[in-house]
Short mmCIF file of N, CA, C and O and ligand atoms in Angstrom, two decimals:
data_model
loop_
_atom_site.label_atom_id
_atom_site.label_comp_id
_atom_site.label_asym_id
_atom_site.label_seq_id
_atom_site.Cartn_x
_atom_site.Cartn_y
_atom_site.Cartn_z
N MET A 1 39.56 122.91 -13.92
CA MET A 1 40.87 122.83 -13.24
C MET A 1 41.87 122.18 -14.19
O MET A 1 41.77 121.00 -14.49
N THR A 2 42.85 122.95 -14.64
CA THR A 2 43.74 122.46 -15.68
C THR A 2 44.68 121.36 -15.21
O THR A 2 45.00 120.46 -15.97
N ASP A 3 45.15 121.42 -13.95
CA ASP A 3 46.15 120.44 -13.52
C ASP A 3 45.57 119.32 -12.66
O ASP A 3 46.31 118.57 -12.04
N CYS A 4 44.26 119.18 -12.65
CA CYS A 4 43.62 118.11 -11.86
C CYS A 4 43.60 116.83 -12.69
O CYS A 4 43.14 116.82 -13.84
N ILE A 5 44.12 115.74 -12.10
CA ILE A 5 44.22 114.46 -12.83
C ILE A 5 42.84 113.99 -13.32
O ILE A 5 42.70 113.55 -14.47
N PHE A 6 41.83 114.10 -12.45
CA PHE A 6 40.52 113.60 -12.86
C PHE A 6 39.90 114.49 -13.92
O PHE A 6 39.22 113.99 -14.83
N CYS A 7 40.12 115.80 -13.84
CA CYS A 7 39.63 116.68 -14.92
C CYS A 7 40.30 116.32 -16.24
O CYS A 7 39.66 116.34 -17.30
N LYS A 8 41.58 115.95 -16.17
CA LYS A 8 42.30 115.56 -17.41
C LYS A 8 41.70 114.28 -17.97
O LYS A 8 41.53 114.14 -19.20
N ILE A 9 41.38 113.32 -17.10
CA ILE A 9 40.75 112.07 -17.55
C ILE A 9 39.39 112.38 -18.18
O ILE A 9 39.05 111.86 -19.26
N ILE A 10 38.63 113.25 -17.53
CA ILE A 10 37.29 113.60 -18.03
C ILE A 10 37.39 114.29 -19.39
O ILE A 10 36.58 114.05 -20.29
N ARG A 11 38.42 115.12 -19.57
CA ARG A 11 38.60 115.82 -20.87
C ARG A 11 39.21 114.92 -21.94
O ARG A 11 39.35 115.32 -23.09
N GLY A 12 39.63 113.71 -21.54
CA GLY A 12 40.23 112.78 -22.51
C GLY A 12 41.71 113.00 -22.72
O GLY A 12 42.30 112.43 -23.65
N GLU A 13 42.33 113.80 -21.86
CA GLU A 13 43.77 114.08 -22.01
C GLU A 13 44.64 113.00 -21.37
O GLU A 13 45.83 112.90 -21.64
N LEU A 14 44.02 112.21 -20.48
CA LEU A 14 44.70 111.07 -19.84
C LEU A 14 43.80 109.86 -20.04
O LEU A 14 42.57 109.98 -19.92
N GLY A 15 44.39 108.71 -20.32
CA GLY A 15 43.60 107.51 -20.56
C GLY A 15 43.01 106.94 -19.28
O GLY A 15 43.56 107.13 -18.19
N ALA A 16 41.90 106.24 -19.41
CA ALA A 16 41.30 105.54 -18.29
C ALA A 16 40.30 104.54 -18.86
O ALA A 16 39.80 104.71 -19.98
N GLU A 17 40.03 103.48 -18.08
CA GLU A 17 39.04 102.49 -18.52
C GLU A 17 37.67 102.89 -17.96
O GLU A 17 37.33 102.59 -16.82
N PHE A 18 36.91 103.58 -18.79
CA PHE A 18 35.60 104.06 -18.36
C PHE A 18 34.61 102.91 -18.26
O PHE A 18 34.58 102.02 -19.11
N VAL A 19 33.79 102.93 -17.22
CA VAL A 19 32.70 101.96 -17.11
C VAL A 19 31.34 102.67 -17.15
O VAL A 19 30.32 102.02 -17.23
N HIS A 20 31.37 104.00 -17.11
CA HIS A 20 30.12 104.76 -17.21
C HIS A 20 30.45 106.20 -17.60
O HIS A 20 31.42 106.77 -17.12
N GLN A 21 29.60 106.76 -18.46
CA GLN A 21 29.72 108.18 -18.81
C GLN A 21 28.32 108.72 -19.08
O GLN A 21 27.59 108.14 -19.88
N ASP A 22 27.94 109.80 -18.41
CA ASP A 22 26.72 110.52 -18.80
C ASP A 22 27.02 112.02 -18.72
O ASP A 22 28.18 112.41 -18.53
N GLU A 23 26.00 112.83 -18.84
CA GLU A 23 26.28 114.27 -18.95
C GLU A 23 26.88 114.86 -17.66
O GLU A 23 27.58 115.87 -17.71
N ASP A 24 26.63 114.22 -16.53
CA ASP A 24 27.11 114.76 -15.25
C ASP A 24 28.20 113.92 -14.58
O ASP A 24 29.03 114.46 -13.86
N ILE A 25 28.14 112.61 -14.77
CA ILE A 25 28.96 111.70 -13.97
C ILE A 25 29.75 110.77 -14.88
O ILE A 25 29.23 110.30 -15.90
N VAL A 26 31.01 110.49 -14.49
CA VAL A 26 31.77 109.44 -15.18
C VAL A 26 32.28 108.47 -14.12
O VAL A 26 32.38 108.82 -12.93
N ALA A 27 32.62 107.25 -14.56
CA ALA A 27 33.21 106.26 -13.65
C ALA A 27 34.26 105.50 -14.44
O ALA A 27 34.06 105.16 -15.62
N PHE A 28 35.40 105.28 -13.79
CA PHE A 28 36.49 104.55 -14.46
C PHE A 28 37.22 103.72 -13.42
O PHE A 28 37.14 103.98 -12.20
N ARG A 29 37.95 102.69 -13.89
CA ARG A 29 38.63 101.78 -12.97
C ARG A 29 39.87 102.47 -12.38
O ARG A 29 40.60 103.17 -13.09
N ASP A 30 40.08 102.22 -11.08
CA ASP A 30 41.24 102.79 -10.41
C ASP A 30 42.51 102.19 -11.00
O ASP A 30 42.58 101.00 -11.30
N ILE A 31 43.53 103.01 -11.16
CA ILE A 31 44.79 102.57 -11.76
C ILE A 31 45.53 101.60 -10.84
O ILE A 31 46.34 100.78 -11.31
N GLN A 32 45.25 101.66 -9.54
CA GLN A 32 45.87 100.75 -8.56
C GLN A 32 44.77 100.07 -7.77
O GLN A 32 44.49 100.42 -6.62
N PRO A 33 44.11 99.08 -8.41
CA PRO A 33 42.91 98.50 -7.78
C PRO A 33 43.22 97.80 -6.46
O PRO A 33 44.19 97.06 -6.35
N GLN A 34 42.38 98.07 -5.47
CA GLN A 34 42.53 97.48 -4.14
C GLN A 34 41.54 96.34 -3.90
O GLN A 34 41.46 95.79 -2.81
N ALA A 35 40.80 95.98 -4.93
CA ALA A 35 39.81 94.90 -4.85
C ALA A 35 39.49 94.50 -6.29
O ALA A 35 39.78 95.27 -7.22
N PRO A 36 38.89 93.31 -6.49
CA PRO A 36 38.56 92.89 -7.87
C PRO A 36 37.74 93.95 -8.62
O PRO A 36 37.96 94.18 -9.81
N THR A 37 36.78 94.57 -7.94
CA THR A 37 36.12 95.76 -8.50
C THR A 37 36.60 96.97 -7.73
O THR A 37 36.46 97.02 -6.49
N HIS A 38 37.22 97.91 -8.42
CA HIS A 38 37.61 99.18 -7.79
C HIS A 38 37.39 100.28 -8.82
O HIS A 38 38.22 100.49 -9.71
N VAL A 39 36.24 100.91 -8.69
CA VAL A 39 35.82 101.92 -9.66
C VAL A 39 35.75 103.27 -8.94
O VAL A 39 35.34 103.33 -7.77
N LEU A 40 36.16 104.32 -9.64
CA LEU A 40 36.06 105.68 -9.11
C LEU A 40 34.89 106.37 -9.80
O LEU A 40 34.84 106.41 -11.03
N VAL A 41 33.94 106.85 -9.01
CA VAL A 41 32.76 107.53 -9.54
C VAL A 41 32.96 109.03 -9.27
O VAL A 41 33.17 109.44 -8.13
N VAL A 42 32.88 109.82 -10.35
CA VAL A 42 33.38 111.20 -10.32
C VAL A 42 32.37 112.11 -11.03
O VAL A 42 31.83 111.74 -12.08
N SER A 43 32.15 113.30 -10.49
CA SER A 43 31.31 114.26 -11.22
C SER A 43 32.18 114.98 -12.25
O SER A 43 33.36 115.24 -12.00
N ARG A 44 31.61 115.28 -13.38
CA ARG A 44 32.36 116.04 -14.40
C ARG A 44 32.75 117.41 -13.85
O ARG A 44 33.82 117.92 -14.16
N LYS A 45 31.87 117.97 -13.03
CA LYS A 45 32.17 119.27 -12.42
C LYS A 45 33.27 119.08 -11.37
O LYS A 45 33.20 118.14 -10.57
N HIS A 46 34.24 119.96 -11.37
CA HIS A 46 35.33 119.87 -10.38
C HIS A 46 34.82 120.38 -9.04
O HIS A 46 34.78 121.59 -8.80
N ILE A 47 34.45 119.43 -8.17
CA ILE A 47 34.09 119.75 -6.77
C ILE A 47 35.25 119.19 -5.94
O ILE A 47 35.54 118.00 -6.04
N PRO A 48 35.94 120.03 -5.15
CA PRO A 48 37.14 119.52 -4.46
C PRO A 48 36.86 118.40 -3.44
O PRO A 48 37.51 117.36 -3.49
N THR A 49 35.93 118.63 -2.53
CA THR A 49 35.67 117.61 -1.50
C THR A 49 34.19 117.59 -1.15
O THR A 49 33.43 118.48 -1.54
N ILE A 50 33.81 116.62 -0.34
CA ILE A 50 32.40 116.54 0.09
C ILE A 50 32.02 117.74 0.94
O ILE A 50 30.84 118.08 1.05
N MET A 51 33.01 118.44 1.50
CA MET A 51 32.73 119.65 2.28
C MET A 51 32.26 120.79 1.38
O MET A 51 31.78 121.81 1.88
N ASP A 52 32.38 120.62 0.08
CA ASP A 52 31.91 121.63 -0.88
C ASP A 52 30.52 121.28 -1.43
O ASP A 52 30.11 121.81 -2.45
N CYS A 53 29.84 120.36 -0.75
CA CYS A 53 28.55 119.88 -1.26
C CYS A 53 27.36 120.51 -0.57
O CYS A 53 26.27 119.95 -0.58
N GLU A 54 27.56 121.67 0.05
CA GLU A 54 26.42 122.32 0.69
C GLU A 54 25.46 122.90 -0.35
O GLU A 54 24.26 122.95 -0.13
N LEU A 55 25.99 123.33 -1.49
CA LEU A 55 25.14 123.86 -2.57
C LEU A 55 24.18 122.76 -3.03
O LEU A 55 24.62 121.63 -3.27
N PRO A 56 22.89 123.09 -3.18
CA PRO A 56 21.94 122.08 -3.65
C PRO A 56 22.36 121.43 -4.96
O PRO A 56 22.19 120.23 -5.15
N GLU A 57 22.95 122.21 -5.88
CA GLU A 57 23.34 121.62 -7.18
C GLU A 57 24.45 120.58 -6.99
O GLU A 57 24.51 119.59 -7.72
N ASN A 58 25.32 120.78 -5.99
CA ASN A 58 26.37 119.78 -5.74
C ASN A 58 25.81 118.56 -5.02
O ASN A 58 26.23 117.43 -5.28
N MET A 59 24.84 118.78 -4.14
CA MET A 59 24.16 117.64 -3.49
C MET A 59 23.47 116.78 -4.53
O MET A 59 23.43 115.56 -4.43
N GLU A 60 22.91 117.45 -5.55
CA GLU A 60 22.22 116.71 -6.62
C GLU A 60 23.23 115.84 -7.37
O GLU A 60 22.96 114.69 -7.70
N LEU A 61 24.43 116.39 -7.60
CA LEU A 61 25.48 115.61 -8.28
C LEU A 61 25.92 114.43 -7.41
O LEU A 61 26.12 113.32 -7.91
N LEU A 62 26.03 114.65 -6.10
CA LEU A 62 26.41 113.58 -5.20
C LEU A 62 25.37 112.46 -5.22
O LEU A 62 25.71 111.27 -5.24
N ASN A 63 24.12 112.86 -5.26
CA ASN A 63 23.03 111.88 -5.36
C ASN A 63 23.14 111.07 -6.65
O ASN A 63 22.97 109.84 -6.65
N LYS A 64 23.46 111.76 -7.74
CA LYS A 64 23.64 111.06 -9.02
C LYS A 64 24.84 110.11 -8.96
O LYS A 64 24.80 109.02 -9.52
N MET A 65 25.91 110.53 -8.27
CA MET A 65 27.09 109.67 -8.12
C MET A 65 26.69 108.38 -7.39
O MET A 65 27.12 107.29 -7.76
N LEU A 66 25.86 108.51 -6.35
CA LEU A 66 25.43 107.33 -5.59
C LEU A 66 24.57 106.41 -6.47
O LEU A 66 24.69 105.18 -6.39
N ALA A 67 23.74 107.01 -7.30
CA ALA A 67 22.90 106.20 -8.20
C ALA A 67 23.78 105.43 -9.18
O ALA A 67 23.52 104.26 -9.49
N VAL A 68 24.86 106.07 -9.65
CA VAL A 68 25.79 105.39 -10.57
C VAL A 68 26.50 104.25 -9.83
O VAL A 68 26.70 103.17 -10.39
N CYS A 69 26.85 104.47 -8.56
CA CYS A 69 27.46 103.40 -7.75
C CYS A 69 26.53 102.18 -7.70
O CYS A 69 26.96 101.04 -7.90
N ARG A 70 25.25 102.42 -7.44
CA ARG A 70 24.28 101.31 -7.37
C ARG A 70 24.23 100.58 -8.71
O ARG A 70 24.24 99.35 -8.77
N MET A 71 24.19 101.35 -9.79
CA MET A 71 24.08 100.74 -11.12
C MET A 71 25.31 99.89 -11.44
O MET A 71 25.19 98.77 -11.93
N ILE A 72 26.50 100.42 -11.13
CA ILE A 72 27.73 99.67 -11.44
C ILE A 72 27.84 98.45 -10.53
O ILE A 72 28.26 97.38 -10.98
N ALA A 73 27.44 98.58 -9.26
CA ALA A 73 27.48 97.43 -8.34
C ALA A 73 26.63 96.29 -8.91
O ALA A 73 27.04 95.12 -8.87
N LYS A 74 25.48 96.63 -9.46
CA LYS A 74 24.62 95.59 -10.07
C LYS A 74 25.31 94.99 -11.27
O LYS A 74 25.34 93.78 -11.45
N ARG A 75 25.85 95.85 -12.13
CA ARG A 75 26.48 95.38 -13.36
C ARG A 75 27.68 94.49 -13.07
O ARG A 75 27.95 93.53 -13.77
N GLU A 76 28.41 94.83 -12.00
CA GLU A 76 29.60 94.04 -11.64
C GLU A 76 29.22 92.83 -10.79
O GLU A 76 30.11 92.09 -10.34
N MET A 77 27.91 92.67 -10.52
CA MET A 77 27.40 91.52 -9.77
C MET A 77 27.95 91.44 -8.35
O MET A 77 28.20 90.35 -7.83
N ILE A 78 28.14 92.60 -7.72
CA ILE A 78 28.63 92.61 -6.34
C ILE A 78 27.55 93.12 -5.38
O ILE A 78 27.79 93.25 -4.18
N HIS A 79 26.37 93.40 -5.94
CA HIS A 79 25.32 94.04 -5.13
C HIS A 79 24.72 93.10 -4.10
O HIS A 79 24.22 93.56 -3.07
N GLU A 80 24.75 91.79 -4.36
CA GLU A 80 24.11 90.89 -3.40
C GLU A 80 25.06 90.53 -2.27
O GLU A 80 24.68 90.53 -1.10
N LYS A 81 26.31 90.21 -2.59
CA LYS A 81 27.28 89.89 -1.53
C LYS A 81 27.68 91.14 -0.75
O LYS A 81 28.06 91.05 0.41
N GLY A 82 27.65 92.28 -1.39
CA GLY A 82 27.97 93.54 -0.72
C GLY A 82 29.23 94.18 -1.25
O GLY A 82 30.01 93.55 -1.99
N PHE A 83 29.39 95.41 -0.89
CA PHE A 83 30.52 96.20 -1.40
C PHE A 83 30.75 97.37 -0.46
O PHE A 83 30.02 97.53 0.53
N ARG A 84 31.75 98.16 -0.74
CA ARG A 84 32.05 99.32 0.12
C ARG A 84 32.18 100.58 -0.72
O ARG A 84 32.84 100.56 -1.78
N LEU A 85 31.58 101.66 -0.23
CA LEU A 85 31.76 102.99 -0.84
C LEU A 85 32.61 103.81 0.10
O LEU A 85 32.36 103.83 1.31
N VAL A 86 33.62 104.49 -0.45
CA VAL A 86 34.54 105.28 0.36
C VAL A 86 34.69 106.67 -0.26
O VAL A 86 34.90 106.78 -1.47
N ILE A 87 34.59 107.69 0.58
CA ILE A 87 34.90 109.07 0.15
C ILE A 87 36.01 109.58 1.07
O ILE A 87 35.73 110.04 2.19
N ASN A 88 37.24 109.46 0.63
CA ASN A 88 38.34 110.01 1.42
C ASN A 88 38.26 111.53 1.36
O ASN A 88 38.01 112.10 0.29
N THR A 89 38.48 112.17 2.50
CA THR A 89 38.33 113.63 2.56
C THR A 89 39.49 114.26 3.33
O THR A 89 39.72 113.90 4.50
N GLY A 90 40.20 115.15 2.65
CA GLY A 90 41.26 115.91 3.32
C GLY A 90 42.49 115.08 3.64
O GLY A 90 42.60 113.90 3.27
N VAL A 91 43.41 115.72 4.34
CA VAL A 91 44.72 115.10 4.60
C VAL A 91 44.59 113.85 5.45
O VAL A 91 45.05 112.77 5.07
N GLU A 92 43.93 113.96 6.59
CA GLU A 92 43.83 112.79 7.47
C GLU A 92 42.89 111.73 6.92
O GLU A 92 42.98 110.56 7.29
N GLY A 93 42.02 112.13 6.01
CA GLY A 93 41.14 111.17 5.35
C GLY A 93 41.83 110.43 4.22
O GLY A 93 41.24 109.52 3.63
N GLY A 94 43.05 110.85 3.89
CA GLY A 94 43.81 110.15 2.84
C GLY A 94 43.39 110.52 1.43
O GLY A 94 43.58 109.74 0.49
N GLN A 95 42.84 111.73 1.25
CA GLN A 95 42.43 112.15 -0.10
C GLN A 95 43.64 112.66 -0.87
O GLN A 95 44.20 113.71 -0.53
N LEU A 96 44.03 111.92 -1.90
CA LEU A 96 45.19 112.31 -2.71
C LEU A 96 44.77 113.17 -3.90
O LEU A 96 45.51 114.07 -4.29
N VAL A 97 43.62 112.86 -4.49
CA VAL A 97 43.15 113.63 -5.64
C VAL A 97 42.03 114.56 -5.16
O VAL A 97 41.00 114.10 -4.67
N LYS A 98 42.25 115.85 -5.34
CA LYS A 98 41.33 116.85 -4.77
C LYS A 98 40.18 117.16 -5.72
O LYS A 98 39.92 118.31 -6.06
N HIS A 99 39.55 116.10 -6.20
CA HIS A 99 38.35 116.19 -7.03
C HIS A 99 37.44 115.09 -6.48
O HIS A 99 37.79 113.90 -6.55
N LEU A 100 36.32 115.52 -5.92
CA LEU A 100 35.43 114.59 -5.21
C LEU A 100 35.19 113.30 -6.00
O LEU A 100 34.85 113.34 -7.19
N HIS A 101 35.37 112.17 -5.32
CA HIS A 101 35.13 110.88 -5.97
C HIS A 101 34.70 109.86 -4.94
O HIS A 101 35.09 109.93 -3.78
N ILE A 102 33.90 108.90 -5.39
CA ILE A 102 33.50 107.78 -4.54
C ILE A 102 34.25 106.55 -5.03
O ILE A 102 34.21 106.21 -6.22
N HIS A 103 34.96 105.88 -4.12
CA HIS A 103 35.55 104.58 -4.44
C HIS A 103 34.45 103.53 -4.28
O HIS A 103 33.83 103.44 -3.21
N LEU A 104 34.25 102.73 -5.31
CA LEU A 104 33.35 101.58 -5.24
C LEU A 104 34.23 100.34 -5.24
O LEU A 104 34.94 100.06 -6.22
N LEU A 105 34.24 99.65 -4.09
CA LEU A 105 35.14 98.50 -3.90
C LEU A 105 34.31 97.26 -3.64
O LEU A 105 33.39 97.29 -2.79
N GLY A 106 34.65 96.17 -4.32
CA GLY A 106 33.91 94.94 -4.08
C GLY A 106 34.60 93.75 -4.71
O GLY A 106 35.64 93.88 -5.36
N GLY A 107 33.99 92.58 -4.48
CA GLY A 107 34.54 91.35 -5.06
C GLY A 107 35.43 90.60 -4.09
O GLY A 107 35.99 89.56 -4.45
N ARG A 108 35.57 91.11 -2.89
CA ARG A 108 36.27 90.39 -1.82
C ARG A 108 35.70 90.89 -0.49
O ARG A 108 35.05 91.93 -0.43
N GLU A 109 35.99 90.11 0.57
CA GLU A 109 35.52 90.55 1.88
C GLU A 109 36.38 91.70 2.38
O GLU A 109 37.61 91.65 2.27
N MET A 110 35.74 92.73 2.90
CA MET A 110 36.45 93.91 3.37
C MET A 110 36.80 93.80 4.85
O MET A 110 36.01 93.25 5.62
N GLY A 111 37.94 94.33 5.24
CA GLY A 111 38.31 94.35 6.65
C GLY A 111 37.82 95.62 7.33
O GLY A 111 37.43 96.59 6.69
N TRP A 112 37.79 95.58 8.64
CA TRP A 112 37.43 96.77 9.42
C TRP A 112 38.22 96.71 10.73
O TRP A 112 38.33 95.64 11.30
N PRO A 113 38.80 97.77 11.26
CA PRO A 113 38.75 99.13 10.72
C PRO A 113 39.67 99.31 9.53
O PRO A 113 40.64 98.56 9.37
N PRO A 114 39.39 100.34 8.70
CA PRO A 114 40.27 100.64 7.57
C PRO A 114 41.60 101.19 8.10
O PRO A 114 41.66 101.69 9.21
N GLY A 115 42.61 101.12 7.29
CA GLY A 115 43.94 101.58 7.72
C GLY A 115 44.02 103.09 7.84
O GLY A 115 43.17 103.80 7.39
P1 5GP B 1 42.05 109.26 -3.00
O1 5GP B 1 43.24 108.84 -2.18
O2 5GP B 1 42.16 110.69 -3.47
O3 5GP B 1 40.73 108.95 -2.32
O4 5GP B 1 42.04 108.31 -4.25
C1 5GP B 1 42.61 108.63 -5.48
C2 5GP B 1 42.59 107.35 -6.31
O5 5GP B 1 42.87 107.70 -7.63
C3 5GP B 1 43.65 106.33 -5.88
O6 5GP B 1 43.02 105.12 -5.54
C4 5GP B 1 44.54 106.20 -7.11
O7 5GP B 1 44.99 104.88 -7.34
C5 5GP B 1 43.65 106.70 -8.22
N1 5GP B 1 44.36 107.33 -9.33
C6 5GP B 1 45.35 108.26 -9.23
N2 5GP B 1 45.76 108.63 -10.45
C7 5GP B 1 45.01 107.92 -11.34
C8 5GP B 1 44.99 107.86 -12.76
O8 5GP B 1 45.73 108.55 -13.46
N3 5GP B 1 44.09 107.01 -13.33
C9 5GP B 1 43.26 106.24 -12.57
N4 5GP B 1 42.41 105.43 -13.24
N5 5GP B 1 43.25 106.27 -11.24
C10 5GP B 1 44.12 107.10 -10.63
ZN1 ZN B 2 39.12 118.08 -11.24
#
């Protein structure tokens, strides 16, 4: 996807502070952090939303994204106190970037319900 912001970051056309990169998954810090740790975990493959994850190969990527979340949570030392994973989906879900991503938020106490 040529005009997708996250695809541009993955291709190196836009800067980002990467915290993880492997052959399938990348993770970088959110440009507008909402918590001391706010990392976006993203598949290199352009999958628009979680509703496109019915294909087994996309489910496999989602599983890898979750494993990267666990790894980064440990590295950021937020795994014991806890953290939040968010997948905004569609208009009412507040998804602004149409490339599937998991928000990993931690380092402060989270409120509920979300806005
Ligand atoms: P969404 O609302 O789609 O779930 O979240 C998109 C996230 O991407 C937002 O938290 C926003 O701050 C972040 N974001 C948007 N553009 C950029 C960018 O160019 N670089 C980085 N690092 N994050 C971005
Ligand atoms: Zn994309």
